[in-house]
Amino acid sequence: MSHKVALIRGDGTGPELVAAVEKIIKAAKIDIEWIDVEAGLKCVEEGKAIVPQETIDKIKEIGVGLKGPMTTPIGKGSVSPNVTLRKKLDLFACVRPVHSLPGVVTPFTNLDIVLFRENTEDLYIQDEYMATATTAHTVKLMSVPAAERIIRHAFDYARKHGRKKVVMVHKANIMKIGDGLYLRTFNRIREEYPEIESWDNIVDNQCMQLVIRWNAYDVLILPNLYGDIVSDLAAGMMGGLGVAPGANFGDDCAVFEAVHGSAPKYTGMNKVNPTALLLSATLMLDHLGEFDARKQIEGALEATLRAGIKTYDLGGTAGTSDFADAVASQLKG
Ligand code: NAD
C-alpha cells in the first residue's frame, strides 16, 4: 500500500539524518511518497514564520509526518519551532519508548519502558515576564483537559499493549495546585483501569528509582518539563541521544521525531547516529500499519549493531551514511 508522509528535513544535522533514513526505507521497498514541507532556520532566513502555516496545513491534510530536528534560534522573542509545531498541530502526546538495543552496552540491561510526555502545556507555553525590575515570572499552565487526555492516552496504550504498570510522575508535594491537579486527575482516571497496577512517584525520587530499579517500571506519565528531562535521562540509559526515538500524537495527526536536537556542532560532518530517527520512523511504520516493514528494518538495524558497525557515540567509526548503507545492505541481502 502506498503512503504519503510529510517530511521536515530539519536544521543542523537534520538533513543528513533524514537522508540516511530515506535510504533505509527505500531499501526496505516501502512505498512512501515523501512530501517535503518547510520549517526551521531556512524559513526564518527567508523572512517567513519559523513554522509556516502552509506547513501546518499540509501536515494536517496528510495526517503523518517525519521530522528531522530543528534548531531554536537564540535571541529575544525567538520561539522553538518544535514547540510551535506540536502546539499548532495539537500533538498532545509525546511517546518515547526506551528499550535496550543489541550491541549497545549500557549498565541498564533489558530496559523496556514507555514514557508519555504531555506536550502542550506546563512551562512550555513560554509565557514569561519581568514582574518587577528584578523578578521574573514564568507561568506554569496545568489544566484538567490536558491532564485527562495524556493520562487516558497512556492507560489506553497500556491496555492495548498488555503493559501492566502505569506511574504518574509529579512534584505535587511542592506544587500542590498545578502538579496536584495532574495527580488528582490521574487518581480519578486510574479507577477506570483496574487491571493495571498504578501509582505515583515524585519526580526526583523517580529519577533515582529509574537508575537503580529500571526493570520495575513499565509506563510513565509525565507533565511536559519532567517529560523533557526524564526523556534525556532515559535516552542516556538506553545508550545516548543517538538511539532514543519518539512520536507525537494528536487526535488528527502524528509526527515522528528523535528525542535529540539538531546537534549543530556536527553539521555536515557525516558523523551523527541515525538510529534514533530510524527507530522513530519504525514507530511511524507501525502507525501506518506496515508491521512487517517495521520488523524488517528493526532486524536490519539490530544485525548492523551486532556486527559492530557503529557511529562515534557508540564507540564506532562509521559515519552517518556508512551506517545507513550497512543497514540498507542488510535489507537487500
Ligand atoms: P542536541 O540533542 O542537539 O545535542 C546534544 C549532544 O547530544 C550533541 O552535541 C551530541 O553529542 C549528542 N547527540 C545528539 N544527537 C545525536 C545523534 N543523532 N548521534 C550522536 N550524538 C548525538 O541538544 P542541544 O545541543 O542542546 O540542542 C541543539 C539544538 O537543537 C537547539 O537549538 C535545541 O533547541 C534544538 N533541539 C531540538 C529538538 C527537536 O528538534 N525536537 C530537541 C532538542 C533540542
mmCIF file of C-alpha atoms and ligand atoms in Angstrom:
data_model
loop_
_atom_site.group_PDB
_atom_site.id
_atom_site.type_symbol
_atom_site.label_atom_id
_atom_site.label_comp_id
_atom_site.label_asym_id
_atom_site.label_seq_id
_atom_site.Cartn_x
_atom_site.Cartn_y
_atom_site.Cartn_z
ATOM 1 C CA MET A 1 0.000 0.000 0.000
ATOM 2 C CA SER A 2 1.227 3.493 -0.817
ATOM 3 C CA HIS A 3 1.515 6.131 1.920
ATOM 4 C CA LYS A 4 2.051 9.885 1.844
ATOM 5 C CA VAL A 5 4.269 11.295 4.584
ATOM 6 C CA ALA A 6 5.081 14.981 5.175
ATOM 7 C CA LEU A 7 8.844 15.377 5.610
ATOM 8 C CA ILE A 8 10.660 18.129 7.529
ATOM 9 C CA ARG A 9 14.379 17.761 6.909
ATOM 10 C CA GLY A 10 15.290 19.979 9.855
ATOM 11 C CA ASP A 11 18.351 22.048 10.747
ATOM 12 C CA GLY A 12 21.949 21.266 11.668
ATOM 13 C CA THR A 13 22.499 17.530 11.278
ATOM 14 C CA GLY A 14 18.791 17.020 10.476
ATOM 15 C CA PRO A 15 19.142 16.764 6.656
ATOM 16 C CA GLU A 16 21.956 14.134 6.929
ATOM 17 C CA LEU A 17 19.881 12.052 9.314
ATOM 18 C CA VAL A 18 16.747 12.322 7.196
ATOM 19 C CA ALA A 19 18.712 11.285 4.077
ATOM 20 C CA ALA A 20 20.017 8.215 5.934
ATOM 21 C CA VAL A 21 16.515 7.186 6.982
ATOM 22 C CA GLU A 22 15.085 7.781 3.492
ATOM 23 C CA LYS A 23 17.779 5.490 2.054
ATOM 24 C CA ILE A 24 16.940 2.685 4.518
ATOM 25 C CA ILE A 25 13.188 2.961 3.936
ATOM 26 C CA LYS A 26 13.801 2.865 0.191
ATOM 27 C CA ALA A 27 15.945 -0.271 0.597
ATOM 28 C CA ALA A 28 13.069 -1.879 2.520
ATOM 29 C CA LYS A 29 10.889 -1.220 -0.563
ATOM 30 C CA ILE A 30 8.164 0.521 1.390
ATOM 31 C CA ASP A 31 6.010 2.608 -0.899
ATOM 32 C CA ILE A 32 6.193 6.048 0.708
ATOM 33 C CA GLU A 33 5.687 9.306 -1.148
ATOM 34 C CA TRP A 34 7.653 11.902 0.813
ATOM 35 C CA ILE A 35 6.127 15.375 0.638
ATOM 36 C CA ASP A 36 8.792 17.932 1.620
ATOM 37 C CA VAL A 37 7.443 20.728 3.823
ATOM 38 C CA GLU A 38 9.423 23.717 5.091
ATOM 39 C CA ALA A 39 10.129 24.743 8.673
ATOM 40 C CA GLY A 40 13.056 25.940 10.769
ATOM 41 C CA LEU A 41 16.009 28.268 10.305
ATOM 42 C CA LYS A 42 15.751 28.412 6.499
ATOM 43 C CA CYS A 43 12.232 29.849 6.802
ATOM 44 C CA VAL A 44 13.443 32.483 9.281
ATOM 45 C CA GLU A 45 16.286 33.468 6.916
ATOM 46 C CA GLU A 46 13.723 33.895 4.136
ATOM 47 C CA GLY A 47 11.604 36.146 6.368
ATOM 48 C CA LYS A 48 8.876 33.541 6.822
ATOM 49 C CA ALA A 49 7.393 32.210 10.048
ATOM 50 C CA ILE A 50 9.596 29.547 11.641
ATOM 51 C CA VAL A 51 6.788 27.063 11.003
ATOM 52 C CA PRO A 52 4.764 28.483 8.086
ATOM 53 C CA GLN A 53 1.005 27.997 8.043
ATOM 54 C CA GLU A 54 1.267 26.067 4.723
ATOM 55 C CA THR A 55 3.412 23.502 6.549
ATOM 56 C CA ILE A 56 0.851 23.102 9.330
ATOM 57 C CA ASP A 57 -1.968 22.799 6.771
ATOM 58 C CA LYS A 58 -0.067 20.233 4.701
ATOM 59 C CA ILE A 59 0.777 18.019 7.699
ATOM 60 C CA LYS A 60 -2.868 18.213 8.821
ATOM 61 C CA GLU A 61 -4.004 17.245 5.329
ATOM 62 C CA ILE A 62 -1.581 14.286 5.080
ATOM 63 C CA GLY A 63 -2.011 13.245 8.716
ATOM 64 C CA VAL A 64 1.508 11.812 9.180
ATOM 65 C CA GLY A 65 4.910 13.493 9.335
ATOM 66 C CA LEU A 66 8.549 12.568 9.849
ATOM 67 C CA LYS A 67 10.736 15.318 11.174
ATOM 68 C CA GLY A 68 14.457 15.947 11.473
ATOM 69 C CA PRO A 69 15.469 18.022 14.497
ATOM 70 C CA MET A 70 15.153 21.796 14.297
ATOM 71 C CA THR A 71 17.325 24.449 15.936
ATOM 72 C CA THR A 72 15.749 27.049 18.208
ATOM 73 C CA PRO A 73 17.162 30.429 17.137
ATOM 74 C CA ILE A 74 18.878 32.208 20.006
ATOM 75 C CA GLY A 75 17.653 35.696 20.848
ATOM 76 C CA LYS A 76 14.875 37.660 22.405
ATOM 77 C CA GLY A 77 11.434 36.653 21.180
ATOM 78 C CA SER A 78 12.672 33.507 19.405
ATOM 79 C CA VAL A 79 10.277 30.628 19.721
ATOM 80 C CA SER A 80 11.083 26.948 19.442
ATOM 81 C CA PRO A 81 9.943 25.587 16.065
ATOM 82 C CA ASN A 82 9.492 22.189 17.693
ATOM 83 C CA VAL A 83 7.189 23.507 20.413
ATOM 84 C CA THR A 84 5.340 25.640 17.822
ATOM 85 C CA LEU A 85 4.715 22.632 15.588
ATOM 86 C CA ARG A 86 3.440 20.493 18.476
ATOM 87 C CA LYS A 87 1.141 23.292 19.631
ATOM 88 C CA LYS A 88 -0.246 24.186 16.207
ATOM 89 C CA LEU A 89 -0.937 20.545 15.353
ATOM 90 C CA ASP A 90 -2.191 19.896 18.895
ATOM 91 C CA LEU A 91 0.176 16.926 19.196
ATOM 92 C CA PHE A 92 -0.622 16.448 22.860
ATOM 93 C CA ALA A 93 1.057 13.092 23.498
ATOM 94 C CA CYS A 94 4.780 12.606 23.144
ATOM 95 C CA VAL A 95 5.522 8.885 23.315
ATOM 96 C CA ARG A 96 9.087 7.743 23.871
ATOM 97 C CA PRO A 97 9.894 4.030 24.046
ATOM 98 C CA VAL A 98 13.055 3.241 25.979
ATOM 99 C CA HIS A 99 14.483 -0.202 25.279
ATOM 100 C CA SER A 100 17.811 -1.972 25.139
ATOM 101 C CA LEU A 101 19.427 -2.496 21.742
ATOM 102 C CA PRO A 102 21.727 -5.392 20.855
ATOM 103 C CA GLY A 103 25.344 -4.342 20.623
ATOM 104 C CA VAL A 104 24.692 -1.172 22.630
ATOM 105 C CA VAL A 105 26.203 -1.936 26.000
ATOM 106 C CA THR A 106 24.976 0.049 28.999
ATOM 107 C CA PRO A 107 24.642 -0.908 32.687
ATOM 108 C CA PHE A 108 20.841 -0.891 32.179
ATOM 109 C CA THR A 109 20.017 -4.337 30.794
ATOM 110 C CA ASN A 110 16.592 -5.411 29.469
ATOM 111 C CA LEU A 111 15.236 -1.865 29.514
ATOM 112 C CA ASP A 112 11.610 -1.725 28.424
ATOM 113 C CA ILE A 113 9.764 1.420 29.456
ATOM 114 C CA VAL A 114 7.477 3.800 27.562
ATOM 115 C CA LEU A 115 7.387 7.476 28.548
ATOM 116 C CA PHE A 116 4.268 9.569 27.884
ATOM 117 C CA ARG A 117 5.135 13.261 27.994
ATOM 118 C CA GLU A 118 2.344 15.848 27.922
ATOM 119 C CA ASN A 119 3.247 18.109 25.027
ATOM 120 C CA THR A 120 1.116 21.245 25.096
ATOM 121 C CA GLU A 121 1.253 22.991 28.441
ATOM 122 C CA ASP A 122 3.233 23.336 31.684
ATOM 123 C CA LEU A 123 6.202 25.756 31.481
ATOM 124 C CA TYR A 124 6.349 25.183 27.703
ATOM 125 C CA ILE A 125 3.611 27.723 26.997
ATOM 126 C CA GLN A 126 6.581 30.144 27.027
ATOM 127 C CA ASP A 127 4.719 32.829 28.967
ATOM 128 C CA GLU A 128 7.341 34.737 30.951
ATOM 129 C CA TYR A 129 7.626 38.328 32.022
ATOM 130 C CA MET A 130 9.531 40.590 34.382
ATOM 131 C CA ALA A 131 7.087 41.251 37.231
ATOM 132 C CA THR A 132 9.430 43.879 38.661
ATOM 133 C CA ALA A 133 12.859 45.074 37.557
ATOM 134 C CA THR A 134 14.471 42.221 39.474
ATOM 135 C CA THR A 135 11.860 39.460 39.452
ATOM 136 C CA ALA A 136 10.842 37.175 36.594
ATOM 137 C CA HIS A 137 7.609 35.222 36.491
ATOM 138 C CA THR A 138 7.288 32.099 34.334
ATOM 139 C CA VAL A 139 3.761 30.772 34.011
ATOM 140 C CA LYS A 140 3.213 27.055 34.554
ATOM 141 C CA LEU A 141 -0.148 26.209 32.979
ATOM 142 C CA MET A 142 -1.721 22.928 34.093
ATOM 143 C CA SER A 143 -5.272 22.047 33.061
ATOM 144 C CA VAL A 144 -7.684 19.157 33.638
ATOM 145 C CA PRO A 145 -8.452 18.607 29.902
ATOM 146 C CA ALA A 146 -4.740 18.311 29.035
ATOM 147 C CA ALA A 147 -4.071 16.061 32.034
ATOM 148 C CA GLU A 148 -7.061 13.871 31.160
ATOM 149 C CA ARG A 149 -6.065 13.255 27.568
ATOM 150 C CA ILE A 150 -2.406 12.350 28.205
ATOM 151 C CA ILE A 151 -3.379 10.118 31.145
ATOM 152 C CA ARG A 152 -6.086 8.311 29.142
ATOM 153 C CA HIS A 153 -3.729 8.005 26.159
ATOM 154 C CA ALA A 154 -1.135 6.293 28.370
ATOM 155 C CA PHE A 155 -3.635 3.951 30.061
ATOM 156 C CA ASP A 156 -5.247 3.065 26.719
ATOM 157 C CA TYR A 157 -1.805 2.304 25.295
ATOM 158 C CA ALA A 158 -1.005 0.147 28.342
ATOM 159 C CA ARG A 159 -4.280 -1.748 27.942
ATOM 160 C CA LYS A 160 -3.780 -2.248 24.187
ATOM 161 C CA HIS A 161 -0.174 -3.406 24.516
ATOM 162 C CA GLY A 162 -0.583 -5.560 27.617
ATOM 163 C CA ARG A 163 1.539 -3.294 29.784
ATOM 164 C CA LYS A 164 0.992 -3.955 33.468
ATOM 165 C CA LYS A 165 2.102 -0.863 35.409
ATOM 166 C CA VAL A 166 1.479 2.868 34.974
ATOM 167 C CA VAL A 167 3.138 5.532 37.129
ATOM 168 C CA MET A 168 2.253 9.236 37.290
ATOM 169 C CA VAL A 169 5.357 11.377 37.850
ATOM 170 C CA HIS A 170 4.881 14.770 39.539
ATOM 171 C CA LYS A 171 6.041 17.238 42.162
ATOM 172 C CA ALA A 172 2.674 17.730 43.868
ATOM 173 C CA ASN A 173 4.323 17.829 47.291
ATOM 174 C CA ILE A 174 5.595 21.306 46.352
ATOM 175 C CA MET A 175 3.265 22.425 43.526
ATOM 176 C CA LYS A 176 0.098 21.279 45.254
ATOM 177 C CA ILE A 177 -2.205 23.170 42.902
ATOM 178 C CA GLY A 178 -0.592 22.658 39.460
ATOM 179 C CA ASP A 179 1.018 19.236 39.781
ATOM 180 C CA GLY A 180 -1.700 18.392 42.328
ATOM 181 C CA LEU A 181 -4.256 18.837 39.534
ATOM 182 C CA TYR A 182 -2.465 16.225 37.401
ATOM 183 C CA LEU A 183 -2.205 13.864 40.363
ATOM 184 C CA ARG A 184 -5.894 14.211 41.274
ATOM 185 C CA THR A 185 -6.885 13.673 37.626
ATOM 186 C CA PHE A 186 -4.661 10.572 37.494
ATOM 187 C CA ASN A 187 -6.186 9.178 40.707
ATOM 188 C CA ARG A 188 -9.680 9.626 39.252
ATOM 189 C CA ILE A 189 -8.903 8.079 35.839
ATOM 190 C CA ARG A 190 -6.867 5.136 37.087
ATOM 191 C CA GLU A 191 -10.038 3.722 38.705
ATOM 192 C CA GLU A 192 -11.258 3.024 35.141
ATOM 193 C CA TYR A 193 -8.311 0.671 34.517
ATOM 194 C CA PRO A 194 -8.458 -1.741 37.493
ATOM 195 C CA GLU A 195 -6.467 -4.466 35.707
ATOM 196 C CA ILE A 196 -3.417 -2.154 35.504
ATOM 197 C CA GLU A 197 -1.339 -1.562 38.601
ATOM 198 C CA SER A 198 -0.881 2.188 39.006
ATOM 199 C CA TRP A 199 0.704 4.556 41.480
ATOM 200 C CA ASP A 200 2.509 7.892 41.563
ATOM 201 C CA ASN A 201 6.090 8.973 42.234
ATOM 202 C CA ILE A 202 7.665 12.339 42.939
ATOM 203 C CA VAL A 203 9.930 13.247 40.023
ATOM 204 C CA ASP A 204 13.230 13.402 41.931
ATOM 205 C CA ASN A 205 12.573 10.004 43.504
ATOM 206 C CA GLN A 206 11.518 8.704 40.065
ATOM 207 C CA CYS A 207 14.910 9.651 38.598
ATOM 208 C CA MET A 208 16.729 7.765 41.351
ATOM 209 C CA GLN A 209 14.343 4.776 41.047
ATOM 210 C CA LEU A 210 14.923 4.600 37.292
ATOM 211 C CA VAL A 211 18.656 4.369 37.777
ATOM 212 C CA ILE A 212 18.603 1.716 40.499
ATOM 213 C CA ARG A 213 15.426 -0.278 39.650
ATOM 214 C CA TRP A 214 14.713 0.334 35.964
ATOM 215 C CA ASN A 215 13.083 -3.063 35.473
ATOM 216 C CA ALA A 216 10.351 -2.159 37.984
ATOM 217 C CA TYR A 217 8.901 0.396 35.533
ATOM 218 C CA ASP A 218 6.696 -0.040 32.521
ATOM 219 C CA VAL A 219 4.711 3.100 31.525
ATOM 220 C CA LEU A 220 5.461 6.553 32.961
ATOM 221 C CA ILE A 221 3.237 9.625 32.520
ATOM 222 C CA LEU A 222 4.982 12.972 32.870
ATOM 223 C CA PRO A 223 3.956 16.636 32.617
ATOM 224 C CA ASN A 224 5.879 18.472 29.901
ATOM 225 C CA LEU A 225 9.034 19.660 31.706
ATOM 226 C CA TYR A 226 9.650 16.473 33.697
ATOM 227 C CA GLY A 227 8.972 14.559 30.476
ATOM 228 C CA ASP A 228 11.688 16.514 28.716
ATOM 229 C CA ILE A 229 14.258 15.935 31.448
ATOM 230 C CA VAL A 230 13.431 12.289 32.198
ATOM 231 C CA SER A 231 13.478 11.558 28.422
ATOM 232 C CA ASP A 232 17.131 12.554 28.244
ATOM 233 C CA LEU A 233 17.914 10.557 31.389
ATOM 234 C CA ALA A 234 16.207 7.544 29.796
ATOM 235 C CA ALA A 235 17.981 8.195 26.473
ATOM 236 C CA GLY A 236 21.286 8.052 28.367
ATOM 237 C CA MET A 237 20.269 4.758 29.971
ATOM 238 C CA MET A 238 19.487 3.380 26.508
ATOM 239 C CA GLY A 239 22.912 4.339 25.147
ATOM 240 C CA GLY A 240 22.647 8.052 24.387
ATOM 241 C CA LEU A 241 20.635 10.539 22.372
ATOM 242 C CA GLY A 242 21.795 8.880 19.167
ATOM 243 C CA VAL A 243 19.491 5.907 19.806
ATOM 244 C CA ALA A 244 16.382 7.371 21.504
ATOM 245 C CA PRO A 245 13.236 7.575 19.322
ATOM 246 C CA GLY A 246 9.941 9.398 19.762
ATOM 247 C CA ALA A 247 6.499 10.068 18.359
ATOM 248 C CA ASN A 248 3.978 12.879 18.828
ATOM 249 C CA PHE A 249 0.272 12.099 18.570
ATOM 250 C CA GLY A 250 -2.772 14.340 18.316
ATOM 251 C CA ASP A 251 -6.362 13.409 17.560
ATOM 252 C CA ASP A 252 -5.909 14.075 13.830
ATOM 253 C CA CYS A 253 -2.231 13.624 13.032
ATOM 254 C CA ALA A 254 1.077 12.197 14.192
ATOM 255 C CA VAL A 255 4.647 13.454 13.771
ATOM 256 C CA PHE A 256 7.623 11.173 14.395
ATOM 257 C CA GLU A 257 10.974 12.556 15.567
ATOM 258 C CA ALA A 258 14.011 11.575 17.628
ATOM 259 C CA VAL A 259 14.436 12.807 21.204
ATOM 260 C CA HIS A 260 17.659 14.614 20.280
ATOM 261 C CA GLY A 261 18.104 18.092 18.829
ATOM 262 C CA SER A 262 19.952 19.297 15.741
ATOM 263 C CA ALA A 263 23.457 18.653 17.218
ATOM 264 C CA PRO A 264 24.669 21.720 15.250
ATOM 265 C CA LYS A 265 28.362 21.274 16.068
ATOM 266 C CA TYR A 266 28.386 18.123 13.909
ATOM 267 C CA THR A 267 26.605 19.667 10.902
ATOM 268 C CA GLY A 268 27.947 18.394 7.574
ATOM 269 C CA MET A 269 30.440 16.052 9.250
ATOM 270 C CA ASN A 270 28.632 12.808 8.351
ATOM 271 C CA LYS A 271 29.148 11.750 11.965
ATOM 272 C CA VAL A 272 25.935 11.557 13.989
ATOM 273 C CA ASN A 273 23.916 8.424 14.601
ATOM 274 C CA PRO A 274 20.744 7.965 12.501
ATOM 275 C CA THR A 275 19.426 5.188 14.786
ATOM 276 C CA ALA A 276 17.159 7.485 16.832
ATOM 277 C CA LEU A 277 15.467 8.898 13.738
ATOM 278 C CA LEU A 278 15.316 5.454 12.130
ATOM 279 C CA LEU A 279 13.596 3.985 15.204
ATOM 280 C CA SER A 280 11.206 6.971 15.138
ATOM 281 C CA ALA A 281 10.472 6.074 11.511
ATOM 282 C CA THR A 282 9.742 2.471 12.551
ATOM 283 C CA LEU A 283 7.178 3.838 15.023
ATOM 284 C CA MET A 284 5.723 5.684 12.028
ATOM 285 C CA LEU A 285 5.573 2.430 10.044
ATOM 286 C CA ASP A 286 3.652 0.852 12.909
ATOM 287 C CA HIS A 287 1.246 3.785 12.844
ATOM 288 C CA LEU A 288 0.807 3.278 9.075
ATOM 289 C CA GLY A 289 0.066 -0.420 9.624
ATOM 290 C CA GLU A 290 3.351 -1.529 7.988
ATOM 291 C CA PHE A 291 4.136 -4.034 10.736
ATOM 292 C CA ASP A 292 6.283 -6.384 8.636
ATOM 293 C CA ALA A 293 8.346 -3.490 7.295
ATOM 294 C CA ARG A 294 8.893 -2.268 10.829
ATOM 295 C CA LYS A 295 10.161 -5.691 11.898
ATOM 296 C CA GLN A 296 12.430 -5.986 8.859
ATOM 297 C CA ILE A 297 14.055 -2.609 9.473
ATOM 298 C CA GLU A 298 14.477 -3.260 13.190
ATOM 299 C CA GLY A 299 16.054 -6.618 12.336
ATOM 300 C CA ALA A 300 18.463 -4.982 9.879
ATOM 301 C CA LEU A 301 19.360 -2.293 12.416
ATOM 302 C CA GLU A 302 19.993 -4.870 15.132
ATOM 303 C CA ALA A 303 22.109 -7.028 12.797
ATOM 304 C CA THR A 304 24.195 -3.954 11.906
ATOM 305 C CA LEU A 305 24.779 -3.056 15.551
ATOM 306 C CA ARG A 306 25.543 -6.681 16.436
ATOM 307 C CA ALA A 307 28.120 -6.749 13.648
ATOM 308 C CA GLY A 308 29.886 -3.905 15.464
ATOM 309 C CA ILE A 309 29.101 -1.243 12.841
ATOM 310 C CA LYS A 310 28.533 1.834 14.974
ATOM 311 C CA THR A 311 28.791 5.601 14.871
ATOM 312 C CA TYR A 312 31.139 7.582 17.130
ATOM 313 C CA ASP A 313 28.646 7.950 20.003
ATOM 314 C CA LEU A 314 28.541 4.153 20.428
ATOM 315 C CA GLY A 315 32.317 3.825 20.213
ATOM 316 C CA GLY A 316 32.467 3.075 16.482
ATOM 317 C CA THR A 317 33.967 4.771 13.461
ATOM 318 C CA ALA A 318 31.130 4.539 10.912
ATOM 319 C CA GLY A 319 29.799 7.795 9.519
ATOM 320 C CA THR A 320 26.080 8.561 9.227
ATOM 321 C CA SER A 321 25.956 7.423 5.584
ATOM 322 C CA ASP A 322 28.168 4.322 6.178
ATOM 323 C CA PHE A 323 25.829 3.231 8.926
ATOM 324 C CA ALA A 324 22.771 3.814 6.717
ATOM 325 C CA ASP A 325 24.437 1.848 3.878
ATOM 326 C CA ALA A 326 25.155 -1.035 6.263
ATOM 327 C CA VAL A 327 21.518 -1.191 7.438
ATOM 328 C CA ALA A 328 20.279 -0.858 3.843
ATOM 329 C CA SER A 329 22.548 -3.703 2.675
ATOM 330 C CA GLN A 330 21.119 -5.974 5.398
ATOM 331 C CA LEU A 331 17.699 -5.291 3.901
ATOM 332 C CA LYS A 332 18.830 -6.058 0.372
ATOM 333 C CA GLY A 333 20.727 -9.170 1.399
HETATM 334 P P1 NAD B 1 21.225 18.033 20.935
HETATM 335 O O1 NAD B 1 20.309 16.905 21.258
HETATM 336 O O2 NAD B 1 21.124 18.603 19.576
HETATM 337 O O3 NAD B 1 22.730 17.560 21.116
HETATM 338 C C1 NAD B 1 23.359 17.350 22.358
HETATM 339 C C2 NAD B 1 24.502 16.380 22.160
HETATM 340 O O4 NAD B 1 23.966 15.059 22.053
HETATM 341 C C3 NAD B 1 25.282 16.587 20.865
HETATM 342 O O5 NAD B 1 26.285 17.529 20.984
HETATM 343 C C4 NAD B 1 25.807 15.203 20.620
HETATM 344 O O6 NAD B 1 26.942 14.986 21.421
HETATM 345 C C5 NAD B 1 24.683 14.313 21.113
HETATM 346 N N1 NAD B 1 23.795 13.915 20.020
HETATM 347 C C6 NAD B 1 22.607 14.444 19.677
HETATM 348 N N2 NAD B 1 22.078 13.803 18.653
HETATM 349 C C7 NAD B 1 22.947 12.829 18.309
HETATM 350 C C8 NAD B 1 22.973 11.803 17.301
HETATM 351 N N3 NAD B 1 21.965 11.628 16.415
HETATM 352 N N4 NAD B 1 24.041 10.993 17.237
HETATM 353 C C9 NAD B 1 25.055 11.122 18.100
HETATM 354 N N5 NAD B 1 25.097 12.047 19.080
HETATM 355 C C10 NAD B 1 24.043 12.901 19.184
HETATM 356 O O7 NAD B 1 20.983 19.137 22.050
HETATM 357 P P2 NAD B 1 21.408 20.675 22.094
HETATM 358 O O8 NAD B 1 22.823 20.813 21.605
HETATM 359 O O9 NAD B 1 21.052 21.113 23.459
HETATM 360 O O10 NAD B 1 20.445 21.395 21.084
HETATM 361 C C11 NAD B 1 20.803 21.795 19.767
HETATM 362 C C12 NAD B 1 19.607 22.473 19.128
HETATM 363 O O11 NAD B 1 18.545 21.504 18.938
HETATM 364 C C13 NAD B 1 18.997 23.585 19.964
HETATM 365 O O12 NAD B 1 18.638 24.657 19.108
HETATM 366 C C14 NAD B 1 17.754 22.968 20.572
HETATM 367 O O13 NAD B 1 16.745 23.926 20.821
HETATM 368 C C15 NAD B 1 17.329 22.017 19.469
HETATM 369 N N6 NAD B 1 16.519 20.865 19.925
HETATM 370 C C16 NAD B 1 15.618 20.396 19.038
HETATM 371 C C17 NAD B 1 14.878 19.292 19.367
HETATM 372 C C18 NAD B 1 13.870 18.774 18.374
HETATM 373 O O14 NAD B 1 14.009 19.041 17.178
HETATM 374 N N7 NAD B 1 12.889 18.027 18.789
HETATM 375 C C19 NAD B 1 15.071 18.633 20.596
HETATM 376 C C20 NAD B 1 16.060 19.112 21.453
HETATM 377 C C21 NAD B 1 16.794 20.240 21.115
#
